[in-house]
C-alpha positions as a LaTeX table, in Angstrom:
\begin{tabular}{lrrr}
\hline
Residue & $x$ (\AA) & $y$ (\AA) & $z$ (\AA) \\
\hline
Met1 & 0.00 & 0.00 & 0.00 \\
Asn2 & 1.17 & 3.49 & $-0.86$ \\
Leu3 & 1.03 & 5.54 & 2.37 \\
Asn4 & 0.61 & 8.72 & 0.33 \\
Glu5 & $-2.66$ & 7.53 & $-1.23$ \\
Thr6 & $-5.81$ & 9.42 & $-0.29$ \\
Lys7 & $-9.01$ & 7.66 & 0.77 \\
Asp8 & $-10.60$ & 8.38 & $-2.62$ \\
Glu9 & $-7.58$ & 6.96 & $-4.43$ \\
Ile10 & $-7.77$ & 3.76 & $-2.39$ \\
Ile11 & $-11.49$ & 3.39 & $-3.12$ \\
Lys12 & $-10.93$ & 3.90 & $-6.86$ \\
Arg13 & $-8.04$ & 1.45 & $-7.05$ \\
Pro14 & $-8.90$ & $-1.22$ & $-9.69$ \\
Cys15 & $-10.09$ & $-4.52$ & $-8.16$ \\
Asn16 & $-10.80$ & $-8.02$ & $-9.40$ \\
Ile17 & $-14.49$ & $-8.68$ & $-8.77$ \\
Asn18 & $-16.22$ & $-12.05$ & $-9.20$ \\
Phe19 & $-20.00$ & $-12.34$ & $-9.42$ \\
Val20 & $-21.23$ & $-15.87$ & $-8.64$ \\
Ile21 & $-24.77$ & $-16.88$ & $-9.60$ \\
Phe22 & $-26.44$ & $-20.31$ & $-9.62$ \\
Tyr23 & $-30.19$ & $-19.90$ & $-10.05$ \\
Glu24 & $-30.38$ & $-17.31$ & $-12.81$ \\
Ser25 & $-28.70$ & $-16.19$ & $-16.00$ \\
Ile26 & $-26.66$ & $-13.04$ & $-15.50$ \\
Tyr27 & $-28.51$ & $-11.53$ & $-18.48$ \\
Gln28 & $-31.81$ & $-11.77$ & $-16.58$ \\
Cys29 & $-30.43$ & $-10.05$ & $-13.48$ \\
Thr30 & $-30.75$ & $-6.33$ & $-14.23$ \\
Pro31 & $-29.31$ & $-5.00$ & $-10.92$ \\
Trp32 & $-26.16$ & $-7.07$ & $-11.35$ \\
Met33 & $-25.78$ & $-6.12$ & $-15.01$ \\
Asn34 & $-26.10$ & $-2.44$ & $-14.08$ \\
Ser35 & $-23.52$ & $-2.91$ & $-11.31$ \\
Ile36 & $-21.11$ & $-4.58$ & $-13.72$ \\
Lys37 & $-21.45$ & $-1.69$ & $-16.16$ \\
Leu38 & $-20.63$ & 0.82 & $-13.40$ \\
Leu39 & $-17.69$ & $-1.26$ & $-12.16$ \\
Lys40 & $-16.26$ & $-1.52$ & $-15.66$ \\
Lys41 & $-16.47$ & 2.28 & $-16.02$ \\
Glu42 & $-14.23$ & 2.49 & $-12.94$ \\
Asn43 & $-11.72$ & 0.12 & $-14.62$ \\
His44 & $-12.40$ & $-2.86$ & $-12.37$ \\
Thr45 & $-11.91$ & $-6.37$ & $-13.76$ \\
Val46 & $-15.14$ & $-8.39$ & $-13.66$ \\
Lys47 & $-15.75$ & $-12.12$ & $-14.01$ \\
Val48 & $-19.16$ & $-13.79$ & $-13.82$ \\
Tyr49 & $-19.45$ & $-17.45$ & $-12.80$ \\
Gln50 & $-22.84$ & $-18.94$ & $-13.57$ \\
Asn51 & $-24.57$ & $-22.32$ & $-13.72$ \\
Lys52 & $-24.51$ & $-23.53$ & $-17.32$ \\
Tyr53 & $-27.90$ & $-25.21$ & $-17.00$ \\
Phe54 & $-29.77$ & $-22.17$ & $-15.63$ \\
Gly55 & $-27.65$ & $-19.49$ & $-17.27$ \\
Gly56 & $-27.16$ & $-18.28$ & $-20.81$ \\
Lys57 & $-24.47$ & $-18.42$ & $-23.43$ \\
Tyr58 & $-21.79$ & $-15.83$ & $-24.08$ \\
Asn59 & $-23.29$ & $-13.09$ & $-26.24$ \\
Glu60 & $-22.57$ & $-9.63$ & $-27.60$ \\
Glu61 & $-23.48$ & $-8.06$ & $-24.24$ \\
Cys62 & $-20.30$ & $-9.57$ & $-22.76$ \\
Asp63 & $-18.31$ & $-7.77$ & $-25.44$ \\
Ser64 & $-20.12$ & $-4.46$ & $-25.05$ \\
Ile65 & $-19.62$ & $-4.40$ & $-21.27$ \\
Asn66 & $-16.31$ & $-6.28$ & $-21.47$ \\
Phe67 & $-16.64$ & $-8.83$ & $-18.68$ \\
Glu68 & $-15.59$ & $-12.46$ & $-18.66$ \\
Leu69 & $-18.34$ & $-15.09$ & $-18.47$ \\
Ile70 & $-17.45$ & $-18.52$ & $-17.03$ \\
Asn71 & $-20.05$ & $-21.30$ & $-17.18$ \\
Ser72 & $-19.91$ & $-24.37$ & $-14.96$ \\
Phe73 & $-18.47$ & $-27.57$ & $-16.43$ \\
Asn74 & $-20.76$ & $-29.53$ & $-18.72$ \\
Pro75 & $-20.43$ & $-33.33$ & $-18.45$ \\
Arg76 & $-23.42$ & $-33.63$ & $-20.77$ \\
Ile77 & $-23.94$ & $-37.39$ & $-20.63$ \\
Leu78 & $-24.27$ & $-37.40$ & $-16.84$ \\
Tyr79 & $-26.50$ & $-34.33$ & $-16.95$ \\
Arg80 & $-28.86$ & $-36.03$ & $-19.42$ \\
Leu81 & $-28.92$ & $-39.14$ & $-17.23$ \\
Phe82 & $-29.94$ & $-37.25$ & $-14.08$ \\
Leu83 & $-32.44$ & $-35.16$ & $-16.06$ \\
Asp84 & $-34.07$ & $-38.32$ & $-17.40$ \\
Ile85 & $-34.24$ & $-39.78$ & $-13.87$ \\
Asp86 & $-35.98$ & $-36.58$ & $-12.73$ \\
Arg87 & $-38.50$ & $-36.77$ & $-15.57$ \\
Ile88 & $-39.24$ & $-40.45$ & $-15.01$ \\
Leu89 & $-39.80$ & $-40.04$ & $-11.26$ \\
Ser90 & $-41.96$ & $-36.94$ & $-11.84$ \\
Ile91 & $-44.62$ & $-39.30$ & $-13.21$ \\
Phe92 & $-45.36$ & $-40.31$ & $-9.61$ \\
Lys93 & $-46.82$ & $-36.83$ & $-9.00$ \\
Lys94 & $-49.79$ & $-37.85$ & $-11.14$ \\
Val95 & $-50.64$ & $-40.61$ & $-8.69$ \\
His96 & $-50.01$ & $-38.36$ & $-5.66$ \\
Leu97 & $-46.73$ & $-40.01$ & $-4.66$ \\
Val98 & $-44.95$ & $-36.68$ & $-4.31$ \\
Thr99 & $-42.15$ & $-38.00$ & $-2.06$ \\
Ile100 & $-40.97$ & $-40.45$ & $-4.74$ \\
Ser101 & $-41.28$ & $-37.75$ & $-7.39$ \\
Asn102 & $-39.12$ & $-35.38$ & $-5.34$ \\
Ile103 & $-36.26$ & $-37.89$ & $-5.27$ \\
Gly104 & $-35.51$ & $-37.20$ & $-8.94$ \\
Thr105 & $-35.62$ & $-33.44$ & $-8.42$ \\
Thr106 & $-33.26$ & $-33.73$ & $-5.45$ \\
Ile107 & $-30.77$ & $-35.94$ & $-7.34$ \\
Asn108 & $-30.71$ & $-33.57$ & $-10.30$ \\
Phe109 & $-30.30$ & $-30.56$ & $-8.02$ \\
Leu110 & $-27.44$ & $-32.14$ & $-6.06$ \\
Tyr111 & $-25.64$ & $-33.03$ & $-9.28$ \\
Thr112 & $-25.84$ & $-29.54$ & $-10.81$ \\
Ser113 & $-24.96$ & $-27.94$ & $-7.46$ \\
Leu114 & $-21.85$ & $-30.05$ & $-6.95$ \\
Ile115 & $-20.68$ & $-29.42$ & $-10.53$ \\
Phe116 & $-21.14$ & $-25.67$ & $-10.01$ \\
Ile117 & $-19.30$ & $-25.61$ & $-6.67$ \\
Leu118 & $-16.49$ & $-27.72$ & $-8.12$ \\
Thr119 & $-16.16$ & $-25.33$ & $-11.07$ \\
Ile120 & $-15.76$ & $-22.29$ & $-8.80$ \\
Tyr121 & $-13.25$ & $-24.09$ & $-6.58$ \\
Leu122 & $-11.05$ & $-25.30$ & $-9.44$ \\
Lys123 & $-11.19$ & $-21.98$ & $-11.32$ \\
Thr124 & $-10.25$ & $-19.89$ & $-8.27$ \\
Lys125 & $-7.94$ & $-22.03$ & $-6.14$ \\
Arg126 & $-4.75$ & $-20.65$ & $-7.72$ \\
Leu127 & $-5.66$ & $-16.96$ & $-7.61$ \\
Lys128 & $-2.66$ & $-14.92$ & $-6.48$ \\
Thr129 & $-4.27$ & $-11.51$ & $-6.00$ \\
Lys130 & $-6.81$ & $-10.40$ & $-3.41$ \\
Glu131 & $-10.23$ & $-10.58$ & $-5.04$ \\
Ile132 & $-13.85$ & $-9.81$ & $-4.19$ \\
Phe133 & $-16.54$ & $-12.51$ & $-4.49$ \\
Ile134 & $-20.20$ & $-11.47$ & $-4.66$ \\
Ala135 & $-22.64$ & $-14.37$ & $-4.17$ \\
Gly136 & $-26.25$ & $-14.21$ & $-5.35$ \\
Asp137 & $-27.96$ & $-17.22$ & $-3.74$ \\
Pro138 & $-27.27$ & $-19.96$ & $-1.14$ \\
Ile139 & $-25.45$ & $-22.28$ & $-3.57$ \\
Ser140 & $-23.31$ & $-19.38$ & $-4.80$ \\
Leu141 & $-22.64$ & $-18.45$ & $-1.18$ \\
Ile142 & $-21.31$ & $-21.96$ & $-0.47$ \\
Ala143 & $-19.14$ & $-21.88$ & $-3.60$ \\
Ser144 & $-17.81$ & $-18.39$ & $-2.81$ \\
Tyr145 & $-17.15$ & $-19.27$ & 0.82 \\
Leu146 & $-14.97$ & $-22.20$ & $-0.29$ \\
Ala147 & $-13.14$ & $-19.86$ & $-2.68$ \\
Val148 & $-12.32$ & $-17.30$ & 0.02 \\
Lys149 & $-11.79$ & $-19.71$ & 2.94 \\
Asn150 & $-8.29$ & $-19.42$ & 4.45 \\
Lys151 & $-7.38$ & $-16.78$ & 1.86 \\
Lys152 & $-7.32$ & $-12.98$ & 1.77 \\
His153 & $-10.26$ & $-12.68$ & $-0.62$ \\
Val154 & $-13.37$ & $-10.68$ & 0.36 \\
Leu155 & $-16.86$ & $-12.21$ & 0.44 \\
Val156 & $-20.03$ & $-10.16$ & $-0.10$ \\
Tyr157 & $-23.54$ & $-11.65$ & $-0.04$ \\
Trp158 & $-26.06$ & $-10.03$ & $-2.42$ \\
Pro159 & $-29.05$ & $-12.44$ & $-2.49$ \\
Leu160 & $-31.29$ & $-12.04$ & $-5.51$ \\
Glu161 & $-34.26$ & $-13.61$ & $-3.73$ \\
Leu162 & $-35.43$ & $-13.90$ & $-0.12$ \\
Trp163 & $-35.85$ & $-17.50$ & 1.00 \\
Val164 & $-38.32$ & $-17.85$ & 3.89 \\
Tyr165 & $-37.67$ & $-21.10$ & 5.77 \\
Ser166 & $-41.32$ & $-21.77$ & 6.59 \\
Asp167 & $-42.22$ & $-21.55$ & 2.88 \\
Leu168 & $-39.68$ & $-24.15$ & 1.77 \\
Lys169 & $-41.15$ & $-27.60$ & 1.11 \\
Met170 & $-38.18$ & $-29.61$ & $-0.17$ \\
Thr171 & $-35.71$ & $-30.98$ & 2.39 \\
Tyr172 & $-32.65$ & $-29.96$ & 0.35 \\
Leu173 & $-33.92$ & $-26.36$ & 0.18 \\
Lys174 & $-34.28$ & $-26.28$ & 3.97 \\
Val175 & $-30.71$ & $-27.58$ & 4.31 \\
Leu176 & $-29.54$ & $-24.81$ & 1.96 \\
Lys177 & $-31.38$ & $-22.23$ & 4.05 \\
Arg178 & $-29.58$ & $-23.43$ & 7.17 \\
Met179 & $-26.26$ & $-23.24$ & 5.28 \\
Glu180 & $-27.11$ & $-19.67$ & 4.23 \\
Lys181 & $-27.72$ & $-18.69$ & 7.86 \\
Arg182 & $-24.37$ & $-20.13$ & 8.85 \\
Leu183 & $-22.17$ & $-18.91$ & 5.99 \\
His184 & $-23.47$ & $-15.38$ & 5.39 \\
Lys185 & $-21.77$ & $-14.42$ & 8.67 \\
Tyr186 & $-18.40$ & $-14.83$ & 6.93 \\
Ala187 & $-19.29$ & $-12.07$ & 4.46 \\
Val188 & $-18.07$ & $-8.54$ & 5.11 \\
Gly189 & $-21.62$ & $-7.42$ & 4.41 \\
Ser190 & $-24.97$ & $-8.30$ & 2.84 \\
Leu191 & $-26.86$ & $-6.24$ & 0.26 \\
Glu192 & $-30.64$ & $-6.37$ & $-0.04$ \\
Phe193 & $-33.21$ & $-5.37$ & $-2.65$ \\
Gly194 & $-36.52$ & $-3.68$ & $-1.91$ \\
Thr195 & $-38.11$ & $-1.87$ & 1.00 \\
Gln196 & $-37.09$ & $-1.59$ & 4.64 \\
Lys197 & $-39.81$ & $-4.16$ & 5.41 \\
Ile198 & $-38.12$ & $-6.68$ & 3.10 \\
Gly199 & $-34.76$ & $-5.81$ & 4.62 \\
Arg200 & $-36.02$ & $-6.49$ & 8.15 \\
Ala201 & $-37.57$ & $-9.79$ & 7.03 \\
Ser202 & $-34.30$ & $-10.74$ & 5.40 \\
Cys203 & $-32.39$ & $-10.03$ & 8.62 \\
Arg204 & $-34.79$ & $-12.19$ & 10.62 \\
Glu205 & $-34.35$ & $-15.07$ & 8.16 \\
Arg206 & $-30.55$ & $-14.98$ & 8.45 \\
Val207 & $-30.06$ & $-14.48$ & 12.19 \\
\hline
\end{tabular}
């Protein structure tokens, strides 16, 4: 650090910023896209890690804003296998055997989640510089936490959706909610959308 730098100069110093998103395509997330545009104007380096199965492909918007888009790995044969299992077991919903039907959904979710987390870990484990990770959902929070754990990176939690525990029906979603409560405490801060009422509800859900 240069001891002669002013506070404004430190704030404007170019940073490496990583947005991590699992449940949405970055192109459908207007607040994040606007943030990336502003960060690029300040000469920050931006990477976006997203789930290949929920996200979108590289397009001209990446070029116009000049950020790097990294999709999760795509072992397509395995993905098709788990997707077919999900579809087959979903038939049980028609005969009101929801528990059996949910097994396929859970298996498919666990597969895509683990592939996503593994992608982030492998892509970031050799980073030499101090970087900022911004996570957008519980799975992204887990992946980002593993990326910053025992390192000098900075973790920020910017959830794109409020998960209310009492509204969650699937067991794996409840487990994720408990993980969110535990891991968001390792972030230097959390950002919230919406009104003060939503902000207070969000705080209650993460305490």
